Coordinates of C-alpha atoms in Angstrom, one line a residue:
M187 CA 38.5 -3.5 -16.3
A188 CA 36.7 -7.2 -16.9
E189 CA 39.3 -8.6 -14.7
A190 CA 37.6 -6.6 -11.8
W191 CA 34.1 -7.9 -12.0
D192 CA 33.0 -10.8 -9.6
M193 CA 29.7 -11.3 -11.7
D194 CA 28.5 -10.7 -15.1
V195 CA 24.9 -10.5 -16.0
D196 CA 22.3 -9.3 -18.6
V197 CA 19.9 -7.5 -16.2
L198 CA 20.4 -6.8 -12.1
V199 CA 17.5 -5.9 -10.1
V200 CA 17.7 -4.4 -6.8
G201 CA 14.7 -5.0 -4.6
S202 CA 12.9 -8.2 -3.9
G203 CA 9.3 -6.9 -3.6
A204 CA 6.5 -6.8 -6.3
S205 CA 8.5 -4.5 -8.7
G206 CA 11.7 -6.3 -8.5
L207 CA 10.5 -9.8 -8.7
S208 CA 8.2 -8.7 -11.9
A209 CA 11.3 -7.3 -13.6
A210 CA 13.1 -10.4 -12.8
I211 CA 10.5 -12.7 -14.2
K212 CA 10.2 -10.8 -17.4
A213 CA 13.9 -10.3 -18.1
A214 CA 14.5 -14.0 -17.3
D215 CA 11.4 -15.0 -19.4
G216 CA 13.5 -13.2 -22.1
G217 CA 16.3 -15.3 -21.9
L218 CA 18.3 -12.5 -20.2
R219 CA 21.1 -13.5 -17.2
T220 CA 19.4 -12.0 -14.2
T221 CA 20.3 -11.5 -10.5
V222 CA 18.3 -10.0 -7.9
L223 CA 19.9 -8.2 -4.8
E224 CA 18.1 -7.6 -1.4
A225 CA 19.6 -5.3 0.9
T226 CA 18.1 -6.9 3.9
E227 CA 18.1 -10.6 5.3
K228 CA 14.6 -11.5 4.1
W229 CA 12.7 -10.9 0.7
G230 CA 9.4 -9.7 0.0
G231 CA 9.9 -6.0 0.8
T232 CA 7.0 -3.9 1.6
T233 CA 4.6 -5.8 -0.7
N234 CA 5.0 -9.1 1.6
L235 CA 3.3 -6.9 4.4
S236 CA 0.6 -5.2 2.2
G237 CA -2.9 -6.0 1.1
G238 CA -1.6 -7.4 -2.1
G239 CA -4.0 -5.6 -4.1
L240 CA -3.6 -4.2 -7.6
W241 CA -5.5 -1.8 -9.2
M242 CA -5.7 -3.1 -12.6
P243 CA -8.1 -1.2 -14.8
N244 CA -9.5 -2.8 -17.7
N245 CA -7.9 -6.1 -17.1
P246 CA -9.0 -9.5 -18.6
L247 CA -10.8 -10.7 -15.5
M248 CA -13.3 -8.1 -15.5
A249 CA -14.4 -8.9 -18.8
K250 CA -15.1 -12.6 -17.7
L251 CA -17.2 -11.3 -14.5
G252 CA -19.2 -9.1 -16.8
L253 CA -17.7 -5.7 -15.5
P254 CA -17.3 -3.5 -18.5
D255 CA -14.3 -1.2 -18.6
S256 CA -11.9 0.3 -21.2
A257 CA -8.5 2.0 -21.4
G258 CA -10.4 5.2 -22.4
E259 CA -12.7 5.1 -19.2
A260 CA -9.5 4.2 -17.1
L261 CA -7.7 7.5 -18.6
S262 CA -10.4 9.6 -18.0
Y263 CA -10.9 8.3 -14.4
M264 CA -6.9 8.6 -13.9
D265 CA -7.1 12.3 -15.5
A266 CA -10.2 13.3 -13.0
A267 CA -8.7 11.9 -9.9
I268 CA -5.2 12.8 -10.3
G269 CA -5.1 15.8 -12.3
D270 CA -2.0 17.7 -13.1
A271 CA 0.9 16.2 -10.8
G272 CA 4.0 16.8 -13.0
P273 CA 6.1 14.6 -15.1
A274 CA 5.7 11.7 -13.0
S275 CA 2.2 11.3 -13.9
S276 CA 2.4 12.4 -17.1
P277 CA -0.2 11.1 -19.8
E278 CA 2.6 9.0 -21.4
R279 CA 3.2 7.2 -18.3
R280 CA -0.6 6.8 -17.6
Q281 CA -1.3 5.6 -21.1
A282 CA 2.0 3.2 -20.8
F283 CA 0.3 1.9 -17.4
V284 CA -3.5 1.2 -18.8
S285 CA -2.2 -0.2 -22.0
T286 CA 0.1 -2.8 -20.1
V287 CA -2.2 -3.9 -17.7
P288 CA -4.0 -6.8 -19.8
E289 CA -0.6 -7.8 -21.0
V290 CA 1.1 -8.1 -17.5
Y291 CA -2.0 -9.6 -16.3
R292 CA -1.7 -12.5 -18.9
F293 CA 2.2 -12.6 -19.0
L294 CA 2.1 -13.7 -15.0
E295 CA -0.9 -15.8 -15.5
G296 CA 0.7 -17.7 -18.1
H297 CA 3.8 -18.2 -15.4
G298 CA 1.0 -19.6 -13.0
V299 CA -0.1 -16.7 -11.1
R300 CA -3.9 -17.3 -10.1
W301 CA -5.8 -14.1 -10.2
T302 CA -9.1 -13.5 -8.5
A303 CA -11.1 -10.4 -8.4
A304 CA -11.8 -8.1 -5.4
K305 CA -15.0 -7.3 -7.2
D306 CA -17.0 -5.4 -4.8
Y307 CA -14.2 -2.8 -3.9
P308 CA -15.0 0.4 -5.7
D309 CA -12.3 3.0 -7.2
Y310 CA -11.6 5.5 -4.2
Y311 CA -13.5 8.4 -6.3
P312 CA -16.3 6.5 -8.0
D313 CA -18.3 9.5 -8.7
L314 CA -15.7 10.8 -10.9
P315 CA -16.2 10.3 -14.7
G316 CA -14.6 6.8 -15.6
G317 CA -15.1 5.4 -11.8
K318 CA -16.0 1.8 -11.3
I319 CA -16.4 -1.0 -8.8
G320 CA -14.6 -3.7 -9.3
R321 CA -11.1 -2.8 -10.9
G322 CA -9.0 -4.5 -8.0
I323 CA -7.7 -7.8 -8.2
E324 CA -5.4 -10.0 -6.2
V325 CA -3.6 -13.3 -6.2
E326 CA -5.5 -16.7 -4.6
P327 CA -4.2 -17.7 -1.5
F328 CA -0.8 -19.4 -2.0
D329 CA 0.6 -22.4 -0.2
A330 CA 3.8 -21.3 1.4
K331 CA 4.9 -25.0 1.3
L332 CA 5.7 -24.8 -2.3
L333 CA 8.5 -22.5 -1.5
G334 CA 10.3 -25.0 0.6
E335 CA 13.1 -23.8 2.5
W336 CA 13.3 -20.5 0.7
F337 CA 9.9 -19.5 2.7
R338 CA 12.1 -19.1 5.6
E339 CA 13.9 -16.0 4.3
S340 CA 10.5 -14.3 3.6
R341 CA 9.1 -11.5 5.4
S342 CA 6.0 -13.5 5.9
D343 CA 6.5 -14.3 9.4
E344 CA 5.4 -10.2 9.6
S345 CA 2.4 -10.7 8.0
V346 CA -1.2 -12.6 8.5
P347 CA -0.4 -16.4 8.4
A348 CA -3.8 -17.1 6.9
P349 CA -5.7 -17.2 3.6
L350 CA -6.8 -13.6 3.9
K351 CA -8.3 -11.9 0.8
T352 CA -9.3 -8.2 0.3
D353 CA -12.9 -8.6 0.3
D354 CA -12.8 -10.6 3.6
V355 CA -11.7 -7.4 5.3
W356 CA -14.7 -5.2 5.1
L357 CA -17.0 -7.8 5.9
L358 CA -14.8 -9.6 8.6
A359 CA -14.7 -5.8 10.4
R360 CA -18.5 -6.6 11.0
S361 CA -18.7 -10.4 11.4
W362 CA -20.2 -10.4 14.2
S363 CA -22.7 -7.6 13.8
T364 CA -24.2 -8.4 10.3
W365 CA -25.4 -11.6 8.4
A366 CA -23.2 -10.8 5.5
G367 CA -20.2 -10.6 7.7
F368 CA -21.0 -13.6 9.5
V369 CA -21.0 -15.6 6.3
R370 CA -17.9 -14.2 5.4
G371 CA -16.2 -14.8 8.7
A372 CA -17.3 -18.5 8.4
R373 CA -16.2 -18.8 4.8
F374 CA -12.9 -17.5 5.8
V375 CA -12.6 -19.9 8.8
F376 CA -13.5 -23.0 6.3
R377 CA -11.0 -21.6 3.8
T378 CA -8.3 -21.8 6.7
L379 CA -9.3 -25.4 7.9
G380 CA -9.5 -26.4 4.6
G381 CA -6.2 -25.8 4.0
L382 CA -4.9 -27.3 6.8
V383 CA -6.8 -30.3 6.2
R384 CA -5.1 -30.7 2.7
G385 CA -1.8 -29.9 4.5
K386 CA -1.1 -26.8 2.8
R387 CA 0.2 -23.5 4.5
L388 CA -2.1 -20.6 3.1
Y389 CA -1.1 -17.1 3.0
G390 CA -3.4 -14.3 1.5
I391 CA -2.9 -10.7 0.4
G392 CA 0.4 -9.3 0.1
S393 CA 2.3 -12.7 1.1
A394 CA 0.3 -14.7 -1.5
L395 CA 1.3 -12.0 -4.3
V396 CA 5.1 -11.8 -3.3
M397 CA 5.4 -15.8 -3.0
S398 CA 3.8 -16.3 -6.0
L399 CA 6.1 -14.1 -7.8
M400 CA 9.1 -15.5 -6.1
A401 CA 7.8 -19.2 -6.9
I402 CA 8.4 -18.1 -10.6
V403 CA 11.7 -16.5 -10.0
R404 CA 13.0 -19.6 -8.2
R405 CA 11.5 -22.1 -11.3
Q406 CA 13.3 -19.7 -13.6
G407 CA 16.4 -20.3 -11.7
T408 CA 17.3 -16.7 -11.1
E409 CA 19.7 -15.9 -8.4
V410 CA 18.4 -13.9 -5.3
L411 CA 21.1 -12.8 -3.1
L412 CA 20.2 -11.8 0.6
S413 CA 21.9 -9.5 2.8
T414 CA 23.5 -7.7 -0.2
P415 CA 22.8 -4.1 -0.2
L416 CA 23.4 -2.1 -3.3
R417 CA 26.5 0.6 -2.7
S418 CA 26.9 2.0 -6.0
L419 CA 26.6 2.3 -9.6
V420 CA 29.4 2.0 -12.3
V421 CA 28.9 4.7 -14.9
E422 CA 31.0 4.5 -18.1
D423 CA 30.4 7.2 -20.9
G424 CA 27.0 8.4 -19.1
A425 CA 25.8 5.1 -19.1
V426 CA 25.1 2.6 -16.2
V427 CA 27.3 -0.6 -16.8
G428 CA 27.7 -2.2 -13.5
A429 CA 26.8 -2.1 -9.8
E430 CA 28.9 -2.3 -6.6
A431 CA 27.5 -4.3 -3.7
T432 CA 28.3 -5.6 -0.4
R433 CA 28.4 -9.4 0.1
P434 CA 26.9 -10.7 3.6
D435 CA 30.5 -11.1 5.1
G436 CA 31.1 -7.2 4.2
S437 CA 33.3 -8.0 1.1
P438 CA 32.7 -6.0 -2.0
L439 CA 30.9 -7.4 -5.0
R440 CA 31.0 -6.0 -8.3
I441 CA 28.7 -6.7 -11.1
R442 CA 28.9 -6.2 -14.8
V443 CA 25.8 -5.5 -16.0
H444 CA 25.0 -5.2 -19.8
D445 CA 21.2 -4.3 -20.3
G446 CA 20.2 -2.7 -17.3
V447 CA 20.0 -2.3 -13.5
V448 CA 16.4 -2.1 -12.0
L449 CA 15.9 -0.3 -9.1
A450 CA 13.1 -1.7 -7.2
A451 CA 14.3 -1.1 -3.4
G452 CA 11.4 0.7 -2.1
G453 CA 11.2 4.2 -0.7
F454 CA 12.6 6.2 2.2
A455 CA 9.7 5.4 4.6
H456 CA 12.4 4.8 7.6
N457 CA 14.5 7.3 6.9
T458 CA 13.9 9.6 9.8
E459 CA 16.4 12.5 8.6
W460 CA 14.6 12.7 5.0
R461 CA 11.0 12.1 6.5
R462 CA 11.8 15.1 8.7
K463 CA 13.3 17.2 5.8
H464 CA 10.6 16.4 3.1
H465 CA 7.6 15.3 5.3
G466 CA 8.1 17.4 8.4
I467 CA 7.5 14.6 10.7
P468 CA 9.7 11.7 11.9
G469 CA 7.5 9.1 9.9
Y470 CA 4.9 6.3 11.3
S471 CA 5.4 3.9 8.5
S472 CA 4.0 0.3 7.9
A473 CA 6.6 -0.2 5.2
A474 CA 9.3 -2.8 5.4
A475 CA 12.5 -2.4 7.2
G476 CA 15.1 -1.5 4.9
D477 CA 13.2 1.2 3.3
L478 CA 15.8 3.9 3.8
G479 CA 16.0 5.5 0.4
S480 CA 19.5 4.0 -0.6
A481 CA 18.6 3.2 -4.1
I482 CA 17.2 6.9 -4.6
E483 CA 20.4 8.2 -3.0
I484 CA 22.7 6.4 -5.3
A485 CA 20.9 7.0 -8.4
S486 CA 20.7 10.7 -7.6
S487 CA 24.3 10.7 -7.0
I488 CA 24.9 10.1 -10.6
G489 CA 22.5 12.8 -12.1
A490 CA 18.9 11.1 -11.7
D491 CA 16.1 13.7 -11.1
L492 CA 13.7 13.6 -8.5
A493 CA 9.8 14.2 -7.8
L494 CA 7.0 14.3 -5.1
M495 CA 9.5 13.8 -2.3
D496 CA 7.3 15.6 -0.4
D497 CA 4.4 12.9 -0.3
A498 CA 3.6 9.6 0.8
W499 CA 0.7 6.8 0.8
W500 CA -0.5 8.4 3.9
G501 CA -3.1 7.2 6.2
A502 CA -4.2 7.3 9.6
A503 CA -2.6 5.1 11.9
V504 CA -2.4 4.1 15.6
P505 CA 1.2 4.7 17.1
S506 CA 2.7 1.6 18.8
A507 CA 2.7 1.5 22.6
D508 CA 6.1 0.0 22.1
P509 CA 8.6 2.8 21.5
D510 CA 10.6 0.5 19.0
G511 CA 7.4 -0.9 17.2
K512 CA 5.5 -0.1 14.1
A513 CA 2.1 2.0 13.8
M514 CA -0.7 0.1 13.0
F515 CA -2.3 1.4 10.0
M516 CA -5.7 2.0 9.9
V517 CA -8.4 1.6 7.4
Q518 CA -12.1 0.7 8.2
E519 CA -12.5 1.6 11.8
R520 CA -12.5 5.5 11.1
S521 CA -15.2 4.9 8.4
M522 CA -17.6 2.7 10.5
P523 CA -20.7 4.3 12.2
F524 CA -20.6 5.6 15.9
G525 CA -17.1 7.2 15.4
I526 CA -15.8 10.7 14.4
V527 CA -11.9 11.9 14.2
V528 CA -11.4 15.5 16.0
D529 CA -8.0 17.3 16.2
S530 CA -6.4 18.4 19.3
A531 CA -9.4 21.1 19.9
G532 CA -12.1 18.9 19.7
D533 CA -13.2 19.4 16.2
R534 CA -13.9 17.5 13.2
Y535 CA -12.1 18.6 10.1
T536 CA -12.7 16.0 7.2
N537 CA -14.7 13.1 6.0
E538 CA -13.7 10.1 8.1
S539 CA -14.8 7.6 5.6
A540 CA -12.4 9.1 2.9
S541 CA -9.8 7.2 1.1
Y542 CA -6.9 6.7 3.6
I543 CA -4.6 9.0 1.6
D544 CA -7.0 11.9 1.7
F545 CA -7.2 11.6 4.9
G546 CA -3.7 11.7 5.9
H547 CA -3.4 14.7 3.8
A548 CA -6.3 16.3 5.5
M549 CA -4.3 15.5 8.9
L550 CA -1.5 17.1 7.9
E551 CA -3.0 20.2 6.4
R552 CA -4.9 20.7 9.5
N553 CA -1.9 20.5 11.7
E554 CA -0.6 23.3 10.2
T555 CA -3.1 25.6 11.5
V556 CA -4.3 23.6 14.4
P557 CA -2.6 20.7 15.9
A558 CA -3.9 17.9 14.9
I559 CA -0.8 15.3 15.1
P560 CA -2.1 13.5 17.0
S561 CA -5.8 13.7 16.3
W562 CA -8.3 11.4 18.2
L563 CA -11.0 8.7 17.1
I564 CA -13.9 9.2 19.3
L565 CA -16.0 5.8 19.6
D566 CA -19.6 5.3 21.1
A567 CA -19.5 1.8 22.8
R568 CA -21.3 0.3 20.0
H569 CA -18.6 0.8 17.7
R570 CA -16.3 -1.3 19.9
R571 CA -19.1 -3.7 20.7
R572 CA -20.1 -4.4 16.8
Y573 CA -17.1 -4.1 14.9
F574 CA -13.7 -5.9 14.4
S575 CA -10.6 -3.3 14.8
P576 CA -7.4 -4.9 13.4
S577 CA -5.7 -1.6 14.3
L578 CA -6.5 -2.2 18.1
L579 CA -5.3 -5.8 18.2
V580 CA -2.1 -5.2 20.4
G581 CA -4.8 -5.0 23.1
P582 CA -6.6 -2.3 24.8
K583 CA -4.6 -2.8 28.0
K584 CA -1.2 -2.0 26.5
L585 CA -2.6 1.0 24.4
R586 CA -4.4 2.4 27.8
E587 CA -1.3 2.1 29.6
A588 CA 0.8 4.0 27.0
G589 CA -2.2 6.7 26.7
I590 CA -2.8 6.0 23.2
M591 CA -6.5 4.6 24.3
R592 CA -8.7 6.5 26.8
K593 CA -11.8 5.8 28.1
A594 CA -14.6 7.7 29.9
G595 CA -18.2 7.3 31.0
T596 CA -19.1 10.6 29.4
I597 CA -18.2 12.9 26.7
E598 CA -17.2 15.6 29.2
E599 CA -15.0 13.2 31.1
L600 CA -13.4 12.2 28.0
A601 CA -12.7 15.9 26.9
G602 CA -11.2 16.3 30.2
L603 CA -8.8 13.4 29.6
L604 CA -7.7 14.7 26.1
E605 CA -7.2 17.9 27.5
M606 CA -10.1 19.4 25.4
S607 CA -12.9 22.0 26.1
P608 CA -15.7 20.0 27.4
E609 CA -18.1 22.0 25.9
R610 CA -16.5 22.4 22.4
L611 CA -16.2 18.3 22.1
R612 CA -19.8 18.2 23.3
S613 CA -20.9 20.5 20.7
T614 CA -18.8 18.7 17.8
V615 CA -20.6 15.3 18.8
D616 CA -24.0 17.0 19.1
R617 CA -23.9 18.6 15.7
F618 CA -22.4 15.1 14.2
N619 CA -25.5 13.3 16.2
G620 CA -27.7 15.6 14.2
F621 CA -26.3 14.7 10.9
A622 CA -26.3 11.0 11.7
R623 CA -30.0 11.2 12.7
A624 CA -30.9 12.9 9.4
G625 CA -28.5 10.8 7.2
E626 CA -26.3 13.7 5.9
D627 CA -23.2 15.0 7.0
L628 CA -23.5 18.5 5.9
D629 CA -20.0 19.3 6.8
F630 CA -17.9 16.9 5.1
G631 CA -20.2 14.5 3.0
R632 CA -19.3 11.4 4.9
G633 CA -21.3 8.1 3.3
R634 CA -22.0 10.2 0.1
T635 CA -20.0 7.9 -2.3
A636 CA -20.0 3.9 -2.8
Y637 CA -16.4 4.0 -1.6
D638 CA -17.4 5.7 1.9
R639 CA -20.0 3.0 2.0
Y640 CA -17.8 0.0 1.3
Y641 CA -16.5 0.4 4.9
G642 CA -20.2 1.2 6.4
D643 CA -22.8 -0.8 8.1
P644 CA -25.6 -1.3 6.2
R645 CA -28.0 -2.0 9.1
V646 CA -27.5 1.8 10.4
R647 CA -29.8 3.8 8.4
P648 CA -30.5 6.0 6.9
N649 CA -26.5 6.4 6.1
P650 CA -24.5 3.4 6.7
N651 CA -21.4 5.4 7.7
L652 CA -23.2 7.6 10.2
G653 CA -24.1 6.6 13.8
T654 CA -24.9 8.9 16.8
I655 CA -22.4 8.7 19.7
D656 CA -24.5 8.8 22.4
K657 CA -24.0 5.4 24.2
G658 CA -21.3 5.2 26.9
P659 CA -18.4 4.2 27.8
F660 CA -16.8 6.5 25.4
T661 CA -13.3 5.5 23.9
A662 CA -10.7 7.9 22.2
V663 CA -7.7 6.5 20.2
Q664 CA -4.7 8.5 19.1
L665 CA -4.1 8.7 15.4
V666 CA -0.9 10.1 13.6
P667 CA -0.2 10.3 9.9
G668 CA 0.9 6.7 9.0
D669 CA 1.6 5.7 5.4
L670 CA 2.3 2.5 3.4
G671 CA 5.5 3.9 2.1
T672 CA 6.8 7.2 0.6
K673 CA 5.4 8.2 -3.0
G674 CA 8.4 10.4 -4.2
G675 CA 11.6 9.3 -5.8
L676 CA 13.3 8.7 -9.2
L677 CA 11.7 10.5 -12.1
T678 CA 10.9 7.8 -15.1
D679 CA 9.5 7.7 -18.4
A680 CA 7.0 5.5 -19.9
D681 CA 9.5 2.8 -20.2
A682 CA 10.8 3.0 -16.4
R683 CA 13.9 4.6 -17.6
V684 CA 15.4 6.9 -14.9
L685 CA 15.7 10.4 -15.9
D686 CA 18.4 12.8 -15.7
M687 CA 18.0 16.4 -14.6
S688 CA 17.7 17.6 -18.2
G689 CA 14.4 15.2 -18.6
S690 CA 16.7 12.5 -20.9
P691 CA 17.0 9.1 -19.7
I692 CA 20.3 7.4 -18.3
P693 CA 21.2 4.4 -20.2
G694 CA 21.2 1.4 -18.8
L695 CA 19.3 2.3 -15.7
Y696 CA 15.6 1.8 -14.8
A697 CA 13.4 2.1 -11.6
A698 CA 10.0 1.1 -10.6
G699 CA 7.8 0.9 -7.3
N700 CA 8.3 3.1 -4.5
T701 CA 11.6 4.0 -5.6
T702 CA 10.3 6.0 -8.4
A703 CA 8.1 9.1 -8.1
S704 CA 4.4 7.5 -8.5
V705 CA 2.3 7.6 -11.8
M706 CA -0.6 8.2 -9.4
G707 CA 0.8 11.6 -8.4
R708 CA -0.5 12.9 -5.2
T709 CA -3.5 10.5 -4.9
Y710 CA -4.8 6.9 -4.8
P711 CA -7.3 6.1 -7.5
G712 CA -7.9 2.6 -6.4
P713 CA -7.4 -0.6 -4.1
G714 CA -3.7 -1.3 -5.0
S715 CA -2.5 1.9 -6.8
T716 CA 0.8 1.3 -5.2
I717 CA 1.4 -2.3 -6.3
A718 CA 0.0 -2.3 -9.7
P719 CA 2.0 0.4 -11.1
A720 CA 5.2 -1.5 -9.3
V721 CA 4.3 -4.6 -11.5
V722 CA 3.6 -2.7 -14.7
F723 CA 6.7 -0.9 -14.7
G724 CA 8.8 -3.3 -13.6
Y725 CA 7.8 -5.6 -16.4
R726 CA 8.2 -2.7 -18.6
A727 CA 11.8 -2.0 -17.2
A728 CA 12.7 -5.4 -17.9
Q729 CA 11.1 -5.4 -21.4
H730 CA 13.0 -2.3 -22.6
A731 CA 16.2 -3.7 -21.0
A732 CA 15.7 -6.7 -23.2
S733 CA 15.5 -4.6 -26.3
R734 CA 18.8 -3.3 -25.6
H735 CA 20.0 -6.7 -25.5
S736 CA 19.2 -7.1 -29.3
A737 CA 20.0 -3.7 -30.0
P738 CA 22.8 -2.2 -27.5
V739 CA 22.8 1.0 -29.1
S740 CA 19.3 1.6 -29.0
E741 CA 17.9 3.9 -26.0

């Protein structure tokens, strides 16, 4: 058998996003011979295209900033926000996540990651027990030039080529309508220009995170093989001892693995067949190309258990005007005042300012009784004039030509364009306008929590999320259930070991990130609830693999 192997490593990591690179860094730090496989021609995965935030409760930076938190409060909050979501979000996995946050923070900081706080960003359910503001962190903008030629192989050409930070986003949205937004916009411009003057090529948000991690991987000398997809796992006596992959030239690559294979290859966001089977829709995802579920399928074929396959990191999205293009995930536009979301009949059905996953769930649930895919975001002229809309950057003309954006002088005319009853849409708007004037949404409670108000406009009173819809022309924007990736996958334990159908760990097999069923269950507790557990459980996977290196019989 030994002669058949093309490579021999201690740890094999499959995937080059945050979870995979975190696992690779931890493994190499422990002296383990580590190799990373990436199925596509570019590294960085969905992390590179993301907001780059990590929801890290009780992280050391909070204490430095005077933001009190504790593991107990974080666990109480997770219990309240997530509830009972099955074994993927077991008490043991929640405890492992929370208790490892400070350790991972310090470990990566020690390797050069420069953390900064998104101190204004609330938990998504801040009114629940243990809810806080300021648990989100991110990485300071990173100079891509530090990666040399390796930068060209990243997915950063698909991300924002500027030093954008999380708390920039909500203020930049109103950069020409409020003083705070203007100041933040000016800071962003000066940060960008400052980098250029110093000869730097600064990237922020998700690119900053994944570049920071890749810089460490490169310094450690870990081999990263691009265009090398995993094809199968090699199992002997019930344990994973190797893997088979395909080289860029199409030839097979057999890899002997002594301590563990870490599957961190994303979910199945772009697997249309699986999306229809598990979600009932073809999928309108913002995840990276190559997110096809292959790692999930390969592990399942050797007996791995699955969970939460019917769920995703949902949110509203504007469909692409290009049939082959990606939908644009929407965050703040639906929350700003002077706008509402309605179904095909012209009725509101949820709090437009709710967290994106709750909004996505509401759209899917509504669609079971009243057609709500697509839904329509109805905007007053003031919304279009005052607020920056990232999800509409492709241009109104192109969206209008595709029928995704429609415009009319009156609500009744707009209803006609949307094939709705003019009287019904008018009734919906009038009812909402009454709530806006009174400052209280009696139907859905919009603007009640700190999270709702984060994306509001403080100039609009008495409720920063409610503004009347009575100034034409009026615009309607089509919305579909987009996502940041899928939420279901391999069932894992507190050490990121993949479990079989009996609930026992498969020796030598680990998984993290969207390849796994999320510890966050069916909800989204705070900003960065995808990436934080990806990093933490990638780290824990490598940590446990290292224990097998020193004591091979121990599981």
